[in-house]
Coordinates of C-alpha atoms in Angstrom, one line a residue:
V34 CA -283.6 48.5 -31.7
A35 CA -281.0 48.7 -29.0
T36 CA -283.3 50.3 -26.4
G37 CA -286.7 49.0 -27.6
A38 CA -288.1 52.5 -27.6
V39 CA -291.3 52.9 -29.6
T40 CA -292.2 56.1 -31.4
T41 CA -295.0 57.0 -33.8
L42 CA -293.7 57.8 -37.3
A43 CA -297.0 58.9 -38.8
G44 CA -300.7 58.8 -38.0
G45 CA -302.7 60.4 -35.2
V46 CA -305.7 59.4 -33.0
G47 CA -308.7 58.2 -35.0
H48 CA -309.0 56.8 -38.5
G49 CA -309.2 58.6 -41.8
S50 CA -307.4 59.3 -45.0
I51 CA -305.5 62.5 -44.6
D52 CA -302.1 63.3 -45.9
G53 CA -299.8 65.3 -43.7
V54 CA -296.7 65.2 -41.5
G55 CA -296.4 62.9 -38.5
D56 CA -299.5 62.8 -36.3
A57 CA -301.4 65.2 -38.6
A58 CA -301.8 62.3 -41.0
R59 CA -304.6 59.7 -40.8
F60 CA -304.8 56.1 -41.9
Q61 CA -307.7 53.7 -42.0
Y62 CA -306.7 50.1 -41.2
P63 CA -303.1 50.2 -42.5
Y64 CA -302.0 46.7 -43.4
G65 CA -299.0 45.7 -45.5
L66 CA -295.7 47.5 -45.4
A67 CA -292.8 47.7 -47.8
L68 CA -289.5 49.6 -47.3
S69 CA -287.6 51.1 -50.2
P70 CA -284.2 49.6 -50.9
D71 CA -282.5 52.8 -49.6
G72 CA -284.6 52.9 -46.5
R73 CA -285.9 56.4 -47.1
A74 CA -289.5 55.6 -47.9
L75 CA -292.1 53.3 -46.4
F76 CA -295.1 52.2 -48.5
V77 CA -298.4 51.3 -46.8
A78 CA -301.3 49.3 -48.1
D79 CA -304.1 51.4 -46.5
C80 CA -306.9 48.8 -46.6
G81 CA -309.8 50.8 -45.2
S82 CA -309.1 53.9 -47.4
D83 CA -308.4 51.8 -50.6
K84 CA -305.2 53.6 -51.2
V85 CA -301.4 53.0 -51.3
R86 CA -299.7 55.6 -49.1
R87 CA -296.0 56.8 -48.9
V88 CA -294.3 57.7 -45.7
E89 CA -291.0 59.5 -45.6
V90 CA -288.9 57.9 -42.9
L91 CA -286.9 61.0 -42.2
N92 CA -289.8 63.3 -41.2
G93 CA -293.0 61.2 -41.2
A94 CA -294.6 63.0 -44.2
V95 CA -297.5 61.0 -45.6
T96 CA -298.7 61.3 -49.2
T97 CA -301.1 59.2 -51.3
L98 CA -299.2 57.4 -54.0
A99 CA -302.2 55.8 -55.7
G100 CA -305.9 55.4 -55.2
C101 CA -308.8 57.8 -55.0
G102 CA -310.5 56.4 -51.9
R103 CA -313.4 54.9 -53.8
R104 CA -313.6 51.1 -54.1
G105 CA -313.1 49.6 -57.5
G106 CA -310.6 47.9 -59.9
T107 CA -309.9 50.8 -62.3
D108 CA -306.3 51.1 -63.6
G109 CA -304.9 54.5 -64.0
A110 CA -302.3 57.0 -62.7
G111 CA -302.3 58.3 -59.1
N112 CA -305.7 59.2 -57.8
T113 CA -307.5 58.0 -61.0
A114 CA -306.9 54.4 -60.0
R115 CA -309.1 52.4 -57.7
F116 CA -308.4 49.6 -55.2
H117 CA -310.7 47.4 -53.2
A118 CA -309.2 46.6 -49.8
P119 CA -305.5 46.4 -50.6
I120 CA -303.6 44.5 -47.9
G121 CA -300.4 43.0 -49.1
I122 CA -297.5 44.9 -50.6
A123 CA -294.0 44.1 -51.9
M124 CA -291.4 46.1 -53.7
S125 CA -289.2 45.2 -56.6
P126 CA -285.5 44.9 -55.8
D127 CA -284.6 48.1 -57.7
G128 CA -287.4 50.1 -55.9
S129 CA -289.1 51.1 -59.1
A130 CA -292.4 49.2 -58.6
L131 CA -294.8 48.0 -55.9
F132 CA -297.0 44.9 -56.1
V133 CA -300.2 45.1 -54.2
T134 CA -302.7 42.4 -53.4
D135 CA -306.2 43.8 -53.9
F136 CA -308.0 41.6 -51.4
S137 CA -311.7 42.2 -52.3
G138 CA -310.9 43.0 -55.9
H139 CA -309.2 39.5 -56.3
K140 CA -306.3 41.0 -58.2
I141 CA -302.6 41.7 -58.1
R142 CA -301.9 45.3 -59.0
R143 CA -298.6 46.9 -60.0
V144 CA -297.9 50.5 -59.0
E145 CA -295.0 52.5 -60.5
V146 CA -293.2 54.5 -57.8
V147 CA -292.3 57.2 -60.4
G148 CA -295.3 58.2 -62.5
R149 CA -297.7 56.4 -60.1
A150 CA -299.3 54.3 -62.9
V151 CA -301.4 51.4 -61.6
T152 CA -302.0 48.4 -63.8
T153 CA -303.5 45.0 -63.2
L154 CA -300.8 42.3 -63.2
A155 CA -303.0 39.2 -62.6
G156 CA -306.6 38.3 -61.8
K157 CA -310.0 39.0 -63.3
G158 CA -312.3 38.2 -60.4
W159 CA -313.0 35.7 -57.7
G160 CA -312.0 32.1 -58.4
S161 CA -309.1 29.8 -58.5
A162 CA -307.7 29.3 -62.0
D163 CA -304.2 29.3 -63.4
G164 CA -303.6 31.5 -66.4
V165 CA -301.7 34.4 -67.9
S166 CA -302.4 37.9 -66.6
K167 CA -306.1 38.6 -66.5
S168 CA -307.1 35.1 -67.5
A169 CA -306.1 33.9 -64.0
Q170 CA -308.5 34.0 -61.1
L171 CA -307.6 34.6 -57.5
S172 CA -309.6 34.4 -54.3
F173 CA -309.0 37.1 -51.7
P174 CA -305.2 37.4 -52.3
G175 CA -303.5 38.4 -49.1
G176 CA -299.8 38.2 -48.2
V177 CA -297.3 38.7 -50.9
A178 CA -293.5 38.2 -51.0
M179 CA -290.9 39.0 -53.8
S180 CA -288.1 36.6 -54.8
A181 CA -284.6 37.9 -54.3
D182 CA -284.0 38.3 -58.0
G183 CA -287.4 40.1 -58.6
S184 CA -288.6 37.4 -61.0
T185 CA -291.4 35.9 -59.0
L186 CA -294.1 36.8 -56.5
L187 CA -295.4 34.3 -53.9
V188 CA -299.0 35.1 -53.1
R189 CA -301.4 33.6 -50.6
S190 CA -304.8 33.2 -52.1
G191 CA -308.1 31.8 -50.7
A192 CA -309.9 31.6 -47.4
P193 CA -307.8 30.7 -44.3
S194 CA -309.2 27.2 -44.2
S195 CA -308.3 26.5 -47.9
A196 CA -305.5 28.9 -48.6
L197 CA -303.2 28.3 -51.6
L198 CA -299.7 29.7 -52.4
C199 CA -299.6 31.0 -55.9
L200 CA -296.5 31.8 -58.0
V201 CA -296.8 34.8 -60.2
C202 CA -294.0 35.1 -62.8
L203 CA -292.9 38.7 -63.5
V204 CA -290.5 37.9 -66.3
P205 CA -290.9 35.4 -69.1
P206 CA -288.9 32.1 -68.8
P207 CA -285.7 31.9 -70.9
P208 CA -286.0 30.3 -74.3
P209 CA -285.1 26.6 -74.4
D210 CA -281.6 25.7 -75.2
A211 CA -281.5 24.4 -78.8
F212 CA -278.7 22.1 -77.9
A213 CA -280.4 20.6 -74.9
F214 CA -282.6 18.4 -77.1
A215 CA -281.4 15.0 -78.3
P216 CA -280.1 15.2 -81.9
I217 CA -282.3 13.8 -84.7
V218 CA -280.7 10.7 -86.1
V219 CA -281.2 10.3 -89.9
P220 CA -280.3 6.9 -91.3
P221 CA -278.0 6.8 -94.4
S222 CA -279.8 7.1 -97.7
T223 CA -280.3 3.9 -99.7
L224 CA -281.1 5.8 -102.9
P225 CA -277.8 5.1 -104.7
A226 CA -278.0 1.4 -104.1
D227 CA -281.6 1.3 -105.2
L228 CA -280.8 3.1 -108.4
K229 CA -278.1 0.5 -109.2
K230 CA -280.7 -2.3 -108.9
A231 CA -283.2 -0.5 -111.1
R232 CA -283.3 -1.5 -114.8
G233 CA -284.7 0.3 -117.8
D234 CA -287.7 -1.2 -119.6
A235 CA -287.8 0.0 -123.2
T236 CA -291.4 -1.1 -123.6
L237 CA -292.6 1.5 -121.0
P238 CA -293.6 4.9 -122.3
Q239 CA -290.8 7.4 -122.3
G240 CA -288.4 4.8 -121.0
M241 CA -289.9 4.8 -117.5
V242 CA -287.9 2.8 -114.9
T243 CA -289.5 -0.3 -113.3

């Protein structure tokens, strides 16, 4: 930063999807970037290869975290999962999970850094509908940002001319405070006074009160 010198951390001439160290690795239209909290790993949404890649900052070693390189929306672990043009990526504050916008899959995917499990967090296909998890619909989700407390994602969805900002809640809201509601007012009972006014009628069967 002090000198403005630019160096290549990883990736060589030409495009591809090859793991390796430094310029021996290849990317295909790398898009979004997310840095781990400790600054040791850089995660890349490799749009053209339909993968999420990991780059070690210390030596430029590149590995594939998730995605098999074939387009799709299959959940799974590591290279059994499929993406369709991932472009946006954000990391949880504790560094345990990545949240990836699957642009052409119209989904938001969650990738566990340890275990490499990929699950669909939200979206079931193209559209624009609020909902919970896979009942929601997104349209070409792109940029994504994480709130400081890790509770919410802010996602851009839609074409550039009609883009929307969508909030995706990652944790359920707290239960309502029982004492926050207005107390229920119950009027005093008039039953004792009513009973005093009642009189017995001996002509009624079984001494019914009238």
